[in-house]
Structures are given as C-alpha cells and as structure tokens.
Amino acid sequence: TRLNEVLNGLAVYPERMAKNMAETMLVVSSQRVMLAVINSKKKNILRDDAYKLVQGLAQLAWTKKEDFRTLVLGSKEILSYIDVKTISACFDQNYFVRHSATIFKRVGLG
C-alpha cells in the first residue's frame, strides 16, 4: 500500500525525536496536569481556574524556554491540589504512545 511505501522509506532520527518530544512535552502534558488538578481529592477548583493556573505556567515555560515540569513542581498552588507522584504521572511519555503497537499492527507493521 501507499502507506507502507512511505513508512518503508522513512528516515528516523531518534535523537531529534527525543529533542522534539522534550520541547513539546509541555503542550501535551499541560492538559494532563490541568485534569489532575480538577480531579484533585484534596480540594476543589473550577475548570476555568485550573486552566488559568496551568496555562500560566505553560506559557511561562514556552516563552522563557524553561522546563514546564520544574515550574509545575515548584508551584505551591498546584502542589496544594496534587502530589509529586501525580505530577510525575502527567509527564509519563509512555502514556502518549500506549497504543502505538496496535496502530503499527493495523497498518501491517507489527
């Protein structure tokens, strides 16, 4: 199939992929952090307030080229909702590729 032709000729650069993942992790992790804050069992927060809290840090990380995870872990306000273990789970890259084997199998590559 056409997809197989494209994928067979695909050049993969693992170092560049890792760099891209690190640079964009805040974009994909910010939603998970926000949802963890919203679902906190410690205290309640409105979705809009959680969004502002998390997106403020994400924007700071993006514009200042700072590490989003470090900013989240350093936020006393976020830590008042969720613990360090929950924060770490939000940044687990395996979450984002958990269905890759199934997808590769469906396109005949697994």
XYZ file of N, CA and C in Angstrom:
330
model
N 0.843 -1.189 0.000
C 0.000 0.000 0.000
C 0.880 1.241 0.000
N 0.271 2.346 -0.282
C 0.989 3.630 -0.326
C 1.595 3.947 1.042
N 0.843 3.692 2.110
C 1.346 3.968 3.459
C 2.601 3.157 3.746
N 2.599 1.894 3.385
C 3.780 1.054 3.589
C 4.985 1.594 2.820
N 4.755 2.086 1.593
C 5.845 2.670 0.810
C 6.434 3.885 1.520
N 5.576 4.717 2.019
C 6.033 5.921 2.728
C 6.803 5.536 3.983
N 6.251 4.636 4.769
C 6.886 4.250 6.020
C 8.191 3.491 5.801
N 8.257 2.688 4.756
C 9.490 1.950 4.468
C 10.627 2.889 4.083
N 10.307 4.016 3.466
C 11.331 4.977 3.060
C 11.578 6.063 4.098
N 10.951 5.946 5.246
C 11.045 6.969 6.285
C 12.398 6.915 6.991
N 13.046 8.073 7.068
C 14.304 8.174 7.829
C 13.955 8.602 9.248
N 14.460 7.860 10.217
C 14.153 8.137 11.619
C 15.428 8.582 12.328
N 15.322 9.677 13.056
C 16.447 10.227 13.805
C 16.055 10.274 15.282
N 16.383 9.215 16.038
C 15.943 9.121 17.436
C 16.352 10.306 18.308
N 17.549 10.841 18.100
C 17.990 11.978 18.923
C 17.104 13.191 18.673
N 16.783 13.429 17.405
C 15.925 14.580 17.066
C 14.508 14.351 17.590
N 14.038 13.114 17.504
C 12.706 12.799 18.022
C 12.650 13.074 19.521
N 13.686 12.680 20.248
C 13.725 12.915 21.697
C 13.737 14.405 22.000
N 14.493 15.170 21.209
C 14.546 16.626 21.416
C 13.175 17.249 21.151
N 12.528 16.827 20.076
C 11.191 17.343 19.763
C 10.194 17.003 20.866
N 10.283 15.774 21.378
C 9.387 15.365 22.471
C 9.614 16.237 23.704
N 10.861 16.478 24.038
C 11.176 17.287 25.217
C 10.670 18.716 25.045
N 10.841 19.266 23.845
C 10.429 20.646 23.596
C 8.914 20.813 23.593
N 8.199 19.789 23.191
C 6.745 19.914 23.099
C 6.006 19.217 24.242
N 6.754 18.641 25.176
C 6.114 17.914 26.271
C 5.153 18.812 27.049
N 5.491 20.086 27.184
C 4.600 20.958 27.942
C 3.244 21.085 27.259
N 3.235 21.090 25.946
C 1.977 21.243 25.226
C 1.054 20.062 25.505
N 1.594 18.867 25.468
C 0.760 17.692 25.665
C 0.558 17.359 27.142
N 1.478 17.761 27.984
C 1.352 17.450 29.410
C 0.490 18.445 30.164
N 0.372 19.649 29.666
C -0.383 20.665 30.400
C -1.838 20.250 30.589
N -2.424 19.610 29.593
C -3.801 19.153 29.737
C -3.912 18.101 30.831
N -2.959 17.191 30.878
C -2.995 16.151 31.910
C -2.820 16.747 33.304
N -1.953 17.755 33.425
C -1.773 18.424 34.716
C -3.076 19.127 35.106
N -3.671 19.835 34.155
C -4.917 20.545 34.438
C -6.013 19.575 34.894
N -6.154 18.458 34.205
C -7.184 17.488 34.579
C -6.905 16.872 35.945
N -5.633 16.648 36.261
C -5.282 16.120 37.576
C -5.655 17.122 38.669
N -5.418 18.397 38.419
C -5.790 19.439 39.382
C -7.310 19.466 39.553
N -8.033 19.418 38.453
C -9.505 19.445 38.506
C -10.037 18.241 39.285
N -9.432 17.085 39.093
C -9.896 15.856 39.744
C -9.294 15.632 41.124
N -8.642 16.645 41.652
C -7.992 16.548 42.960
C -8.972 16.152 44.049
N -8.519 15.273 44.917
C -9.327 14.883 46.069
C -9.001 15.764 47.277
N -7.928 16.571 47.176
C -7.536 17.450 48.282
C -8.474 18.643 48.420
N -8.755 19.301 47.287
C -9.652 20.456 47.311
C -10.223 20.686 45.922
N -11.283 21.462 45.867
C -11.992 21.690 44.609
C -11.483 22.939 43.905
N -11.576 22.901 42.593
C -11.229 24.044 41.765
C -12.105 24.006 40.522
N -12.515 25.167 40.059
C -13.273 25.255 38.822
C -12.345 25.001 37.641
N -12.895 24.438 36.583
C -12.093 24.124 35.400
C -11.408 25.376 34.851
N -12.109 26.477 34.803
C -11.541 27.706 34.266
C -10.357 28.178 35.115
N -10.482 28.051 36.427
C -9.388 28.445 37.310
C -8.192 27.504 37.166
N -8.455 26.218 37.015
C -7.379 25.242 36.809
C -6.676 25.522 35.484
N -7.453 25.839 34.474
C -6.889 26.171 33.164
C -5.939 27.369 33.282
N -6.400 28.423 33.929
C -5.574 29.630 34.082
C -4.296 29.323 34.864
N -4.413 28.526 35.897
C -3.271 28.171 36.720
C -2.216 27.418 35.910
N -2.642 26.385 35.230
C -1.710 25.532 34.491
C -1.207 26.226 33.224
N -2.092 26.875 32.498
C -1.679 27.529 31.260
C -0.746 28.694 31.520
N -0.880 29.333 32.667
C 0.055 30.398 33.021
C 1.476 29.864 33.105
N 1.628 28.699 33.717
C 2.946 28.067 33.811
C 3.422 27.563 32.447
N 2.508 27.021 31.668
C 2.873 26.526 30.334
C 3.347 27.680 29.452
N 2.661 28.791 29.533
C 3.050 29.971 28.749
C 4.419 30.486 29.181
N 4.645 30.516 30.478
C 5.939 30.936 31.010
C 7.046 29.998 30.518
N 6.785 28.710 30.575
C 7.773 27.732 30.107
C 8.068 27.926 28.623
N 7.047 28.146 27.844
C 7.204 28.280 26.398
C 7.962 29.561 26.044
N 7.560 30.679 26.637
C 8.168 31.959 26.259
C 9.568 32.147 26.835
N 9.816 31.603 28.009
C 11.116 31.773 28.673
C 12.039 30.571 28.465
N 11.558 29.574 27.686
C 12.332 28.348 27.436
C 12.729 27.671 28.745
N 11.792 27.631 29.689
C 12.024 26.961 30.967
C 11.343 25.602 30.950
N 11.745 24.749 31.856
C 11.197 23.400 31.925
C 9.828 23.435 32.612
N 8.802 23.027 31.884
C 7.435 23.067 32.402
C 7.285 22.205 33.647
N 7.864 21.026 33.626
C 7.765 20.118 34.777
C 8.351 20.781 36.029
N 9.484 21.427 35.886
C 10.116 22.107 37.016
C 9.221 23.217 37.551
N 8.600 23.959 36.650
C 7.684 25.021 37.072
C 6.477 24.447 37.816
N 5.943 23.353 37.317
C 4.796 22.714 37.963
C 5.191 22.210 39.345
N 6.338 21.528 39.422
C 6.792 21.002 40.707
C 7.122 22.111 41.706
N 7.443 23.281 41.197
C 7.763 24.412 42.066
C 6.572 25.268 42.437
N 5.404 24.921 41.914
C 4.200 25.708 42.184
C 3.510 25.236 43.459
N 3.567 26.061 44.489
C 2.887 25.717 45.750
C 1.388 25.567 45.529
N 0.839 26.366 44.618
C -0.600 26.280 44.357
C -0.975 24.937 43.738
N -0.222 24.496 42.741
C -0.510 23.197 42.128
C -0.292 22.082 43.149
N 0.771 22.192 43.936
C 1.040 21.169 44.952
C -0.024 21.141 46.046
N -0.813 22.193 46.156
C -1.911 22.166 47.125
C -3.080 21.323 46.618
N -3.064 20.987 45.322
C -4.107 20.153 44.727
C -3.641 18.716 44.484
N -2.425 18.569 43.960
C -1.927 17.244 43.593
C -0.514 17.038 44.133
N -0.161 15.778 44.325
C 1.162 15.463 44.877
C 2.182 15.227 43.756
N 3.434 15.091 44.163
C 4.536 14.927 43.219
C 4.363 13.668 42.363
N 3.877 12.595 42.950
C 3.664 11.346 42.201
C 2.653 11.561 41.072
N 1.583 12.268 41.358
C 0.567 12.563 40.341
C 1.142 13.446 39.246
N 1.939 14.430 39.652
C 2.575 15.310 38.668
C 3.490 14.493 37.759
N 4.284 13.615 38.329
C 5.188 12.783 37.527
C 4.411 11.940 36.520
N 3.280 11.408 36.944
C 2.449 10.598 36.038
C 1.952 11.426 34.854
N 1.716 12.704 35.063
C 1.260 13.582 33.980
C 2.304 13.735 32.886
N 3.559 13.526 33.238
C 4.662 13.690 32.289
C 5.204 12.364 31.772
N 4.526 11.279 32.046
C 4.970 9.965 31.591
C 4.769 9.852 30.082
N 5.867 9.823 29.345
C 5.790 9.766 27.888
C 5.141 8.480 27.387
N 5.202 7.424 28.161
C 4.582 6.163 27.738
C 3.076 6.302 27.571
N 2.472 7.203 28.309
C 1.032 7.438 28.178
C 0.685 7.824 26.742
N 1.530 8.620 26.132
C 1.231 9.161 24.810
C 1.488 8.173 23.674
N 2.190 7.095 23.940
C 2.465 6.103 22.897
C 1.892 4.732 23.252
N 0.995 4.704 24.194
C 0.488 3.427 24.717
C -0.247 2.587 23.679
N -0.737 3.193 22.615
C -1.469 2.439 21.592
C -0.658 2.244 20.313
N 0.619 2.597 20.348
C 1.422 2.554 19.119
C 1.544 1.143 18.537
N 1.697 0.134 19.385
C 1.818 -1.241 18.870
C 0.559 -1.643 18.119
N -0.586 -1.278 18.639
C -1.851 -1.591 17.971
C -1.957 -0.865 16.633
N -1.550 0.379 16.628
C -1.611 1.169 15.395
C -0.674 0.578 14.339
N 0.558 0.244 14.745
C 1.501 -0.349 13.787
C 0.964 -1.675 13.247
N 0.341 -2.451 14.112
C -0.217 -3.733 13.686
C -1.333 -3.510 12.656
N -2.163 -2.507 12.893
C -3.286 -2.231 11.971
C -2.809 -1.840 10.577
N -1.642 -1.180 10.497
C -1.142 -0.773 9.191
C -0.145 -1.777 8.621
N -0.073 -2.950 9.246
C 0.762 -4.020 8.726
C 2.224 -3.918 9.084
N 2.555 -3.201 10.152
C 3.950 -3.036 10.535
C 4.267 -3.687 11.884
N 3.333 -4.474 12.416
C 3.588 -5.024 13.750
C 3.589 -6.498 13.841
